[in-house]
Coordinates of C-alpha atoms and ligand atoms in Angstrom, one line a residue:
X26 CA -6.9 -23.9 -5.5
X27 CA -6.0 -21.1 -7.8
X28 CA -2.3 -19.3 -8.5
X29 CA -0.9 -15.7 -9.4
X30 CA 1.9 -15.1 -11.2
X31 CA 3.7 -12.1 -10.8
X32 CA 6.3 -10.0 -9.5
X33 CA 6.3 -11.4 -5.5
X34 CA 7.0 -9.5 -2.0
X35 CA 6.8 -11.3 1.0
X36 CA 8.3 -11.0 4.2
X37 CA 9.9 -14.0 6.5
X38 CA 8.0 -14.2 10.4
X39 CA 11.1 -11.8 11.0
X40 CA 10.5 -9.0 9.0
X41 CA 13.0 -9.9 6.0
X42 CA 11.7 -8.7 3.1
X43 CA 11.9 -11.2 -0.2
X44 CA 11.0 -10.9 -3.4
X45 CA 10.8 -12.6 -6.4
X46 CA 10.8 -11.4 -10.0
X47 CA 8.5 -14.1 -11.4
X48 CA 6.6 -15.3 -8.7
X49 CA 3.6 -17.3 -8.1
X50 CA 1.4 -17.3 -4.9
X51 CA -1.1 -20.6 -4.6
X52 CA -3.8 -20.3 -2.5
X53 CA -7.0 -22.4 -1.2
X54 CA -9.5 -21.9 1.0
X55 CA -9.8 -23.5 4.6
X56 CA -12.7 -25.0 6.1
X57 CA -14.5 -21.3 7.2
X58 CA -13.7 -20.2 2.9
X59 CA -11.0 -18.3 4.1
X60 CA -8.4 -18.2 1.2
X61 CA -5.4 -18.9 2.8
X62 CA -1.8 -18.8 1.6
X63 CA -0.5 -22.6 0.3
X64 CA 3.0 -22.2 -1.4
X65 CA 4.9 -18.7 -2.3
X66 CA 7.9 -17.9 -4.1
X67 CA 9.4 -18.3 -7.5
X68 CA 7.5 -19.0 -10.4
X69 CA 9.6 -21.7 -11.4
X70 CA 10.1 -23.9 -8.0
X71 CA 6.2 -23.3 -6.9
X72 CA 4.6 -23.9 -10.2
X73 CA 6.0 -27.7 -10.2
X74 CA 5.0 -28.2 -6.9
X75 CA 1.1 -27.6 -7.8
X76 CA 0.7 -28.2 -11.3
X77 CA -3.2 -28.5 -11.1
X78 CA -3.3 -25.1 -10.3
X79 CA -5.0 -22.8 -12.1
X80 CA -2.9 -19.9 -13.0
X81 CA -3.9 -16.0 -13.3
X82 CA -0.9 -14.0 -15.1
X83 CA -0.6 -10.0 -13.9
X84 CA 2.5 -9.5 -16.1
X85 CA 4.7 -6.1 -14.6
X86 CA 2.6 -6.3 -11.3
X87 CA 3.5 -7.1 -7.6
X88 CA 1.5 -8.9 -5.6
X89 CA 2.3 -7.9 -1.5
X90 CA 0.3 -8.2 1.3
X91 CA -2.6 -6.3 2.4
X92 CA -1.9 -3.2 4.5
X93 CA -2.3 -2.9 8.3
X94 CA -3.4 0.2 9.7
X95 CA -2.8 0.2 13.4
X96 CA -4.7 2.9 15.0
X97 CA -7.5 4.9 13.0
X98 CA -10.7 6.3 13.8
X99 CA -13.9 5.2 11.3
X100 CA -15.6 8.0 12.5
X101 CA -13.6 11.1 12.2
X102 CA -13.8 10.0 8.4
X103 CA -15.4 13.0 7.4
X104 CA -13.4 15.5 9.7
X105 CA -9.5 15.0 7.8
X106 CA -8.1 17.8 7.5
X107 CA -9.8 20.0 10.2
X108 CA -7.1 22.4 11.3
X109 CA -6.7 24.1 15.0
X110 CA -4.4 24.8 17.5
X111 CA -2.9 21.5 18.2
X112 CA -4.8 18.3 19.9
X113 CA -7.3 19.3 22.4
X114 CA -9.0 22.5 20.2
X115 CA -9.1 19.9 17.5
X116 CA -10.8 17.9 19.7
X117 CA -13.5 20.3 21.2
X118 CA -13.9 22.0 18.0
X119 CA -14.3 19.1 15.3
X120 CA -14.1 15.7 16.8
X121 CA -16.5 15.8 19.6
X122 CA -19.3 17.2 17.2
X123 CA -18.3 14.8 14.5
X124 CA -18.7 11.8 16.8
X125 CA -21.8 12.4 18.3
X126 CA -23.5 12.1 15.4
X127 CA -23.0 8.3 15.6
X128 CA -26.1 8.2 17.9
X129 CA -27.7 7.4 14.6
X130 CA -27.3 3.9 13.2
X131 CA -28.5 5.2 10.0
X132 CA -25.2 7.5 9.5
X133 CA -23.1 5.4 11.6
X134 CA -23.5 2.3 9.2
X135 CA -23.4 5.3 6.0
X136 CA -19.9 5.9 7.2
X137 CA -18.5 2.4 7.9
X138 CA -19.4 1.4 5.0
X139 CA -17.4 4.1 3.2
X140 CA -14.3 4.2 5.5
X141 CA -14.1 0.2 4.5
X142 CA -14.6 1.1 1.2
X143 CA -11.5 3.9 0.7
X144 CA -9.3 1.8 3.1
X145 CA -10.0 -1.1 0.5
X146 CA -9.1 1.2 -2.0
X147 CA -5.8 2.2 -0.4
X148 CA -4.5 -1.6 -0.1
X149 CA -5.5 -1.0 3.7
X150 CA -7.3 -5.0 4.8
X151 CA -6.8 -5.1 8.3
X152 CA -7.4 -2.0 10.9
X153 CA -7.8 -1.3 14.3
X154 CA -10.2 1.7 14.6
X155 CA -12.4 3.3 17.3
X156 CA -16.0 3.5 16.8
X157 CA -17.4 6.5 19.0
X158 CA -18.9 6.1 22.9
X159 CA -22.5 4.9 21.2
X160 CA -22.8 1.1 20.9
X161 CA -24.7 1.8 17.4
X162 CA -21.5 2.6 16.2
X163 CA -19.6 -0.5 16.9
X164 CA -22.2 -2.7 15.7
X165 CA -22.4 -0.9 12.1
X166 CA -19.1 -0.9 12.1
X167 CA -18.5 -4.7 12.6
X168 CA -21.8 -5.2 10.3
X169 CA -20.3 -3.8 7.3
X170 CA -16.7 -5.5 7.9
X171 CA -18.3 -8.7 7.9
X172 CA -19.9 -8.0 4.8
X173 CA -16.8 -7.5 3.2
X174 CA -15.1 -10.6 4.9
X175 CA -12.4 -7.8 6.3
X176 CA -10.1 -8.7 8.9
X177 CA -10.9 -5.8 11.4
X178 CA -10.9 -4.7 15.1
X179 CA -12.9 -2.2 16.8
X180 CA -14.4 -1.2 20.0
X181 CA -16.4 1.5 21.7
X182 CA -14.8 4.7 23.2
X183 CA -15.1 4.9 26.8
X184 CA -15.5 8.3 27.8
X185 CA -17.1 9.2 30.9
X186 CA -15.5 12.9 32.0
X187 CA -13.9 15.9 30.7
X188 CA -16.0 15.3 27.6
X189 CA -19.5 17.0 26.2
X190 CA -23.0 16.0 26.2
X191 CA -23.4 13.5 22.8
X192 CA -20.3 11.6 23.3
X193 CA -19.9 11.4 27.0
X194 CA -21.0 8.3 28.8
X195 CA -21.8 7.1 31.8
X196 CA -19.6 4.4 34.0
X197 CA -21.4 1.9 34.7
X198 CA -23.4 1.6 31.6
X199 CA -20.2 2.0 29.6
X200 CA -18.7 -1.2 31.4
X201 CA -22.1 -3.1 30.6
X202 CA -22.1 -1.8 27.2
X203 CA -18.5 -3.0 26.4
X204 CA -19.3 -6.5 27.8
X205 CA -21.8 -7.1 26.0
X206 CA -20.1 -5.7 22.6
X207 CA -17.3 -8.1 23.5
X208 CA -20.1 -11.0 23.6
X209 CA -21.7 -9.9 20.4
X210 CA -18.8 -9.6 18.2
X211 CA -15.3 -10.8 19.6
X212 CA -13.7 -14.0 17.9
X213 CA -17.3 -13.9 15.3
X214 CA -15.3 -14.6 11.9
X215 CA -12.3 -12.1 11.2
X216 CA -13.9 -9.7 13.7
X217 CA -12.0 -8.9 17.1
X218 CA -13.0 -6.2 19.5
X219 CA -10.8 -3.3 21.6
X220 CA -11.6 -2.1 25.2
X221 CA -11.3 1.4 24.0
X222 CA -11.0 4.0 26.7
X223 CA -10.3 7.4 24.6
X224 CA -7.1 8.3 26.7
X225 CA -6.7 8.6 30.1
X226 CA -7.7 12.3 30.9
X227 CA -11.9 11.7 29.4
X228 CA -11.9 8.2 31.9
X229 CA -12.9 8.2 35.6
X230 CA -10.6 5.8 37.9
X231 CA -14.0 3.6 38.3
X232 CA -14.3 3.4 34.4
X233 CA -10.3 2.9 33.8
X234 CA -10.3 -0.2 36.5
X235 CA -13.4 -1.1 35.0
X236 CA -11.6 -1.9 31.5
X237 CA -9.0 -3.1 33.2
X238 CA -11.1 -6.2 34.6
X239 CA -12.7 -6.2 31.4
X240 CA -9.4 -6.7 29.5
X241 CA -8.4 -9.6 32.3
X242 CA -11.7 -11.3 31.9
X243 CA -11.5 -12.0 28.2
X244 CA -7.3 -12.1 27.4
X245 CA -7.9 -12.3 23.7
X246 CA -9.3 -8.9 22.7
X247 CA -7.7 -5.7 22.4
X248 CA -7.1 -2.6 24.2
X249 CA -7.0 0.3 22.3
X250 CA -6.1 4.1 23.6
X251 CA -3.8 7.2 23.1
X252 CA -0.5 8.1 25.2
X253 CA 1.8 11.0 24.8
X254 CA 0.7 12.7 22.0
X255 CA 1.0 16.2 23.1
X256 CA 2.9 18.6 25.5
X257 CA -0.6 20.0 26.8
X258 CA -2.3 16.5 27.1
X259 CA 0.6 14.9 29.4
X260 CA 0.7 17.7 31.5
X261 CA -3.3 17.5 32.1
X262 CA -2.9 13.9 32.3
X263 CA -0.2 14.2 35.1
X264 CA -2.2 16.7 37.1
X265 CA -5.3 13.9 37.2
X266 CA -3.3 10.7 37.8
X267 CA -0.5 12.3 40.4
X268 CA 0.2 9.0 41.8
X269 CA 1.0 7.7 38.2
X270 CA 5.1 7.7 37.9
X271 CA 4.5 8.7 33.9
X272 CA 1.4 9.3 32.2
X273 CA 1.7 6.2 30.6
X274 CA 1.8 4.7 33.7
X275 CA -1.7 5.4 34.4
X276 CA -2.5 2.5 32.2
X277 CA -0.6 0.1 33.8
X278 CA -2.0 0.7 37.1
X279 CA -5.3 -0.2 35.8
X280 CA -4.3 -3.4 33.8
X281 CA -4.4 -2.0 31.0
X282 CA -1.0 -3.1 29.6
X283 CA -0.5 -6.1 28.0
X284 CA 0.0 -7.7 24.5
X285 CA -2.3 -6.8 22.2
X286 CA -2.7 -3.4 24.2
X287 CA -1.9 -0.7 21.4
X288 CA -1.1 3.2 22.4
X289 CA -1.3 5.3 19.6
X290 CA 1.4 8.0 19.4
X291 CA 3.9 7.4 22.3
X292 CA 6.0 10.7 21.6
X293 CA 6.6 12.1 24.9
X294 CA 8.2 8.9 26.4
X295 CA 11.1 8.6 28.7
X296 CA 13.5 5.2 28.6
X297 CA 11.4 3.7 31.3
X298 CA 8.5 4.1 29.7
X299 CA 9.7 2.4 26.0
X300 CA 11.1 -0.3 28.8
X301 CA 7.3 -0.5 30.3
X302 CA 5.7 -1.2 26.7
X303 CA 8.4 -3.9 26.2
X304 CA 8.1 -5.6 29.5
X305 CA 4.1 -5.7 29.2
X306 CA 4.6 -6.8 25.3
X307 CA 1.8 -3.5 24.3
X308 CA 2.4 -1.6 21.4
X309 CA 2.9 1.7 20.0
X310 CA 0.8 2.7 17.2
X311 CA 3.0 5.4 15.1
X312 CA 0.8 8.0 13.2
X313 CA 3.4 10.1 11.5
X314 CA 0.9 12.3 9.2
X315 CA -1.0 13.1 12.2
X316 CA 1.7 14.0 14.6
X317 CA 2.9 16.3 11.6
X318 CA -1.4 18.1 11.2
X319 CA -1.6 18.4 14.6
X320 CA 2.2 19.4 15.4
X321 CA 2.6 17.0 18.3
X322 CA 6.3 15.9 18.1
X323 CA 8.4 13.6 16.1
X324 CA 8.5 10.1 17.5
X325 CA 11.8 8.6 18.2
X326 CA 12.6 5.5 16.1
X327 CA 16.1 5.1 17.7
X328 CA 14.6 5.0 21.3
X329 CA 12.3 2.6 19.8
X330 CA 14.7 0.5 18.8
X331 CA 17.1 0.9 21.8
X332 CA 15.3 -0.4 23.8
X333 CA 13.0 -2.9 21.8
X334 CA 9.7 -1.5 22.0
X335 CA 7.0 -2.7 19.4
X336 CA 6.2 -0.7 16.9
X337 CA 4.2 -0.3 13.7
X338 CA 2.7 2.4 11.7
X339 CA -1.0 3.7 11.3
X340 CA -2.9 6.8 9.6
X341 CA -4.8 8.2 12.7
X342 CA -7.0 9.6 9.9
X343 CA -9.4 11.8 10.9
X344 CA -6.1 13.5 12.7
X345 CA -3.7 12.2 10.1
X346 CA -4.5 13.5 6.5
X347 CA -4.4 10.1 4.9
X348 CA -5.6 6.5 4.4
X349 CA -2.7 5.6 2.2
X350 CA -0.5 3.3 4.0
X351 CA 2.4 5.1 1.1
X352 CA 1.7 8.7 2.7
X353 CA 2.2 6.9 6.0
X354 CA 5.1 5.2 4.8
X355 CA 6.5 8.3 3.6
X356 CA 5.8 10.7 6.7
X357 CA 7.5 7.9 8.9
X358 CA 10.7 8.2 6.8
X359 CA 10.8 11.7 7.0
X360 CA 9.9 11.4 11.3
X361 CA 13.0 9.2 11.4
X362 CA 14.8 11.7 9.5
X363 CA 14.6 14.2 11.3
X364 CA 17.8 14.9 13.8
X365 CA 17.2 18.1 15.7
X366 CA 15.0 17.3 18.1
X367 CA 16.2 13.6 19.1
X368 CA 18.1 11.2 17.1
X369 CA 17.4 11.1 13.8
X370 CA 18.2 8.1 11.5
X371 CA 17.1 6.5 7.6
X372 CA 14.8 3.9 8.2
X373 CA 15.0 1.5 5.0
X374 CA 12.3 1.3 2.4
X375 CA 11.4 -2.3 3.5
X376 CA 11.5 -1.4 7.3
X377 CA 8.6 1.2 6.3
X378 CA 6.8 -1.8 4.4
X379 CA 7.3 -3.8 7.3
X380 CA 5.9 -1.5 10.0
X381 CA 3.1 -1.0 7.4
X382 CA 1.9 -4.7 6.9
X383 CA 3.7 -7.9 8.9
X384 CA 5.3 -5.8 11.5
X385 CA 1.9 -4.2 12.3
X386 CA 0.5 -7.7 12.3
X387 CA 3.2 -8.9 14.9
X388 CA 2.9 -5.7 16.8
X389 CA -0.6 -6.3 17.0
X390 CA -0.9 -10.2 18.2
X391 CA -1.5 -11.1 14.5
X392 CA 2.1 -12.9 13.5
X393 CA 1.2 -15.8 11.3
X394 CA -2.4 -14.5 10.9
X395 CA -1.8 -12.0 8.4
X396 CA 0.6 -9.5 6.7
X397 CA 3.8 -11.6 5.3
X398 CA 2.2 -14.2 2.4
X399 CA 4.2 -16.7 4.3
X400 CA 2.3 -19.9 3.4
X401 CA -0.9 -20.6 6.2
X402 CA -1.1 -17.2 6.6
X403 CA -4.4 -15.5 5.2
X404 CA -4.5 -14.0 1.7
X405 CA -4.9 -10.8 1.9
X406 CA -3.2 -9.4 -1.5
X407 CA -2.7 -6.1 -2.7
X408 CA -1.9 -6.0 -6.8
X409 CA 0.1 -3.0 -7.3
X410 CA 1.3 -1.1 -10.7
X411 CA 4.3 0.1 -10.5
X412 CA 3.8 1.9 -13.6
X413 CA 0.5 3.7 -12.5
X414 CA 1.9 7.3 -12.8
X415 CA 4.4 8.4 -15.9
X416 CA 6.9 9.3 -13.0
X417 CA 6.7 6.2 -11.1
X418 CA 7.4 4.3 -14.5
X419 CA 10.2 6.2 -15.3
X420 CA 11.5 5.8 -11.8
X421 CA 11.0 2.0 -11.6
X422 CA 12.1 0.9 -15.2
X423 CA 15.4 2.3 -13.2
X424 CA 15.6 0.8 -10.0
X425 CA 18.9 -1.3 -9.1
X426 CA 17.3 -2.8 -6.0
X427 CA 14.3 -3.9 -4.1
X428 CA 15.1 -1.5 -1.5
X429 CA 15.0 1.4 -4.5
X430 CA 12.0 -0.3 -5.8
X431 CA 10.2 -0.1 -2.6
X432 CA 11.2 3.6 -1.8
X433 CA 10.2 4.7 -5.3
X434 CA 6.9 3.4 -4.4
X435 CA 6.9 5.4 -0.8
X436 CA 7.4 8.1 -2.1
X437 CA 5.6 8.3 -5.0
X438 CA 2.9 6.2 -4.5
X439 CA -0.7 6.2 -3.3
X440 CA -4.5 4.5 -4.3
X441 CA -3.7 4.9 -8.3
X442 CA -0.5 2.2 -7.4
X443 CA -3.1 -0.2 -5.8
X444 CA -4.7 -1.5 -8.9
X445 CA -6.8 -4.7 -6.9
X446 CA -7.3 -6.3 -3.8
X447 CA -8.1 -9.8 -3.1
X448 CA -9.7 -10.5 0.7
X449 CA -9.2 -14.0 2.0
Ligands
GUN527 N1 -6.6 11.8 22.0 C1 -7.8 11.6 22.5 N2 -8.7 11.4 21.5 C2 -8.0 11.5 20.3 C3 -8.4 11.5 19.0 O1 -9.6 11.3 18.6 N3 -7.4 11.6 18.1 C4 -6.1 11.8 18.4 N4 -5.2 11.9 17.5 N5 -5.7 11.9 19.7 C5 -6.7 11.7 20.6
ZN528 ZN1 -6.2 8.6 17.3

């Protein structure tokens, strides 16, 4: 059992944000030597409770849970900041070349091992990520996680039209290939696996209803794809899937809506739509400094709300410009700002915080698993400065409330606020 004593934000299973001056977290490891959370709060009323304890003192830090980063892409590590002419240049012109060099293990497992590194650095302990369409790349993606004992999801694109030779796949062998990923890595340790078809305009039918059966077949993993990023995309995606009332509704039709099903973006969504994602219990995956690279549209928090659609926040890196989960934070509070183009509205500091860490967790099937220190939960601890920069001290020695704490941090913060992480 050991205990840390500092500064203490936590959230309740609701997404209440509490904090504690002088706190102290206790934790222990279950039977797997996961270090789990015991007893949080303030330093005072938990210390008594576990006096055999011993106690590690980080005076003038705050201990908070690990980030979640909802939807990113391991792969495109090395292509942030590749600019074109909006989504589907970006993706002829960088991404496709980028991923098919994961036919090589050698650079595939070169890459994970660095993406997990820099997300570690940025507070980031849980992701969902695509790998690319080559099997290689899922299993050096899940090999290196393990080695770091990371909570992480991941699957293989699915890819079988519209797409180049490298990356393209073929249908059956995909379907084989994802079964047999699932088999190999789903449920091993912290590891989970996505059915990860790229977005509906690079997937046959055959290979869509073929994920679909997949996803039916084994309940507990994840399905993982894009909707409604961009103007040009739904309009080629409507002229494939005429049948479909929406382009979102394309996935449905397969079966590939349910909880844990997360759709990065969701921008160009209509009421019945946010009422689909709420009714199936999927998720949207926002990806505000990528929606702002790639100019794709500003998604709309108060339909969000409205109508109850889940919702949590991601980088998108290598489309968004940014593994910090306080870039992320930031861009998503200046998306719900802006007003001209839908509704626009101030999120609160600890609503970002939320969407970055519990309410990602909750979004993603993953309440009471991680992202809220509540006690049972696992520890996954960020150790932040507040003090890091000169600015950021001067701006924090001044703060009146948590909510002013917490924005200080969003907007001024990145990896020099994230001093250490501690993983399970
Ligand atoms: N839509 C299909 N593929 C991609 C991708 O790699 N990135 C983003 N942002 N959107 C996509
Ligand atoms: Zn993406």
């Amino acid at each position: 059992m050991h205990a840390y004593r500092a500064s203490l934000l936590r959230f309740s299973p609701e997404g209440e944000a509490l904090f504690d001056d002088d706190g102290l977290l206790v934790t222990a490891p279950d039977q797997d030597g996961v270090q789990r959370v015991v007893d949080a709060g303030p330093h005072r009323e938990v210390a008594a409770r576990h006096p055999q304890a011993a106690v590690t003192h980080w005076p003038g830090r705050i201990l908070a849970p690990g980030f979640i980063d909802m939807h990113v892409h391991y792969p495109q590590t090395d292509i942030i900041g590749a600019p074109a002419d909006g989504l589907l240049p970006w993706l002829e012109r960088y991404t496709f070349p980028a991923e098919a060099r994961f036919a090589d293990p050698a650079h595939a497992a070169e890459v994970a091992g660095f993406f997990l590194d820099e997300l570690q650095r940025h507070g980031v302990t849980t992701a969902l990520t695509f790998c690319t369409s080559h099997p290689a790349s899922v299993d050096a993606f899940f090999t290196e996680a393990r080695r770091r004992r990371l909570r992480m999801m991941g699957g293989k694109v699915l890819q079988d039209r519209h797409s180049p030779d490298g990356v393209r796949d073929e249908t059956g062998q995909s379907l084989i290939d994802t079964e047999a990923l699932i088999r190999r890595w789903h449920g091993q340790g912290r590891l989970g696996y996505a059915i990860t078809p790229r977005f509906a305009p690079t997937s046959s039918e055959a290979q869509l209803r073929g994920a679909g059966e997949l996803a039916a077949r084994y309940p507990s993993t994840w399905i993982h794809s894009h909707v409604a990023e961009n103007k040009d995309e739904v309009r080629w995606a409507r002229e494939l899937f005429p049948q479909a009332r929406s382009y979102l509704d394309v996935y449905q039709g397969f079966g590939l809506m349910r909880e844990r099903a997360v759709y990065a973006h969701c921008i160009h969504f209509d009421d019945a739509d946010r009422q689909l994602m709420r009714e199936t219990g999927a998720a949207a995956a926002v990806s505000p400094t990528s929606n702002l690279f790639l100019g794709s549209g500003f998604f709309d928090y108060a339909g969000a709300e409205r109508i109850g659609m889940r919702h949590g926040l991601a980088s998108d890196v290598g489309g968004g410009t940014s593994f910090s989960p306080f870039h992320t934070m930031l861009a998503a509070y200046c998306v719900g700002r802006e007003g001209q183009t839908k509704p626009g509205l101030s999120l609160p500091p600890s609503r970002l915080w939320w969407n970055a860490t519990g309410g990602a967790a909750r979004a993603l099937g993953l309440a009471g698993v991680v992202g809220t220190l509540q006690a049972g939960t696992e520890a996954d601890v960020v150790v932040l400065n507040p003090q890091a920069t000169p600015l950021l001290a001067r701006k924090t020695a001044h703060a009146q409330s948590l909510e002013e704490l917490l924005f200080s941090l969003i907007v001024l913060g990145d990896d020099r606020v994230v001093e250490r992480v501690l993983v399970a």
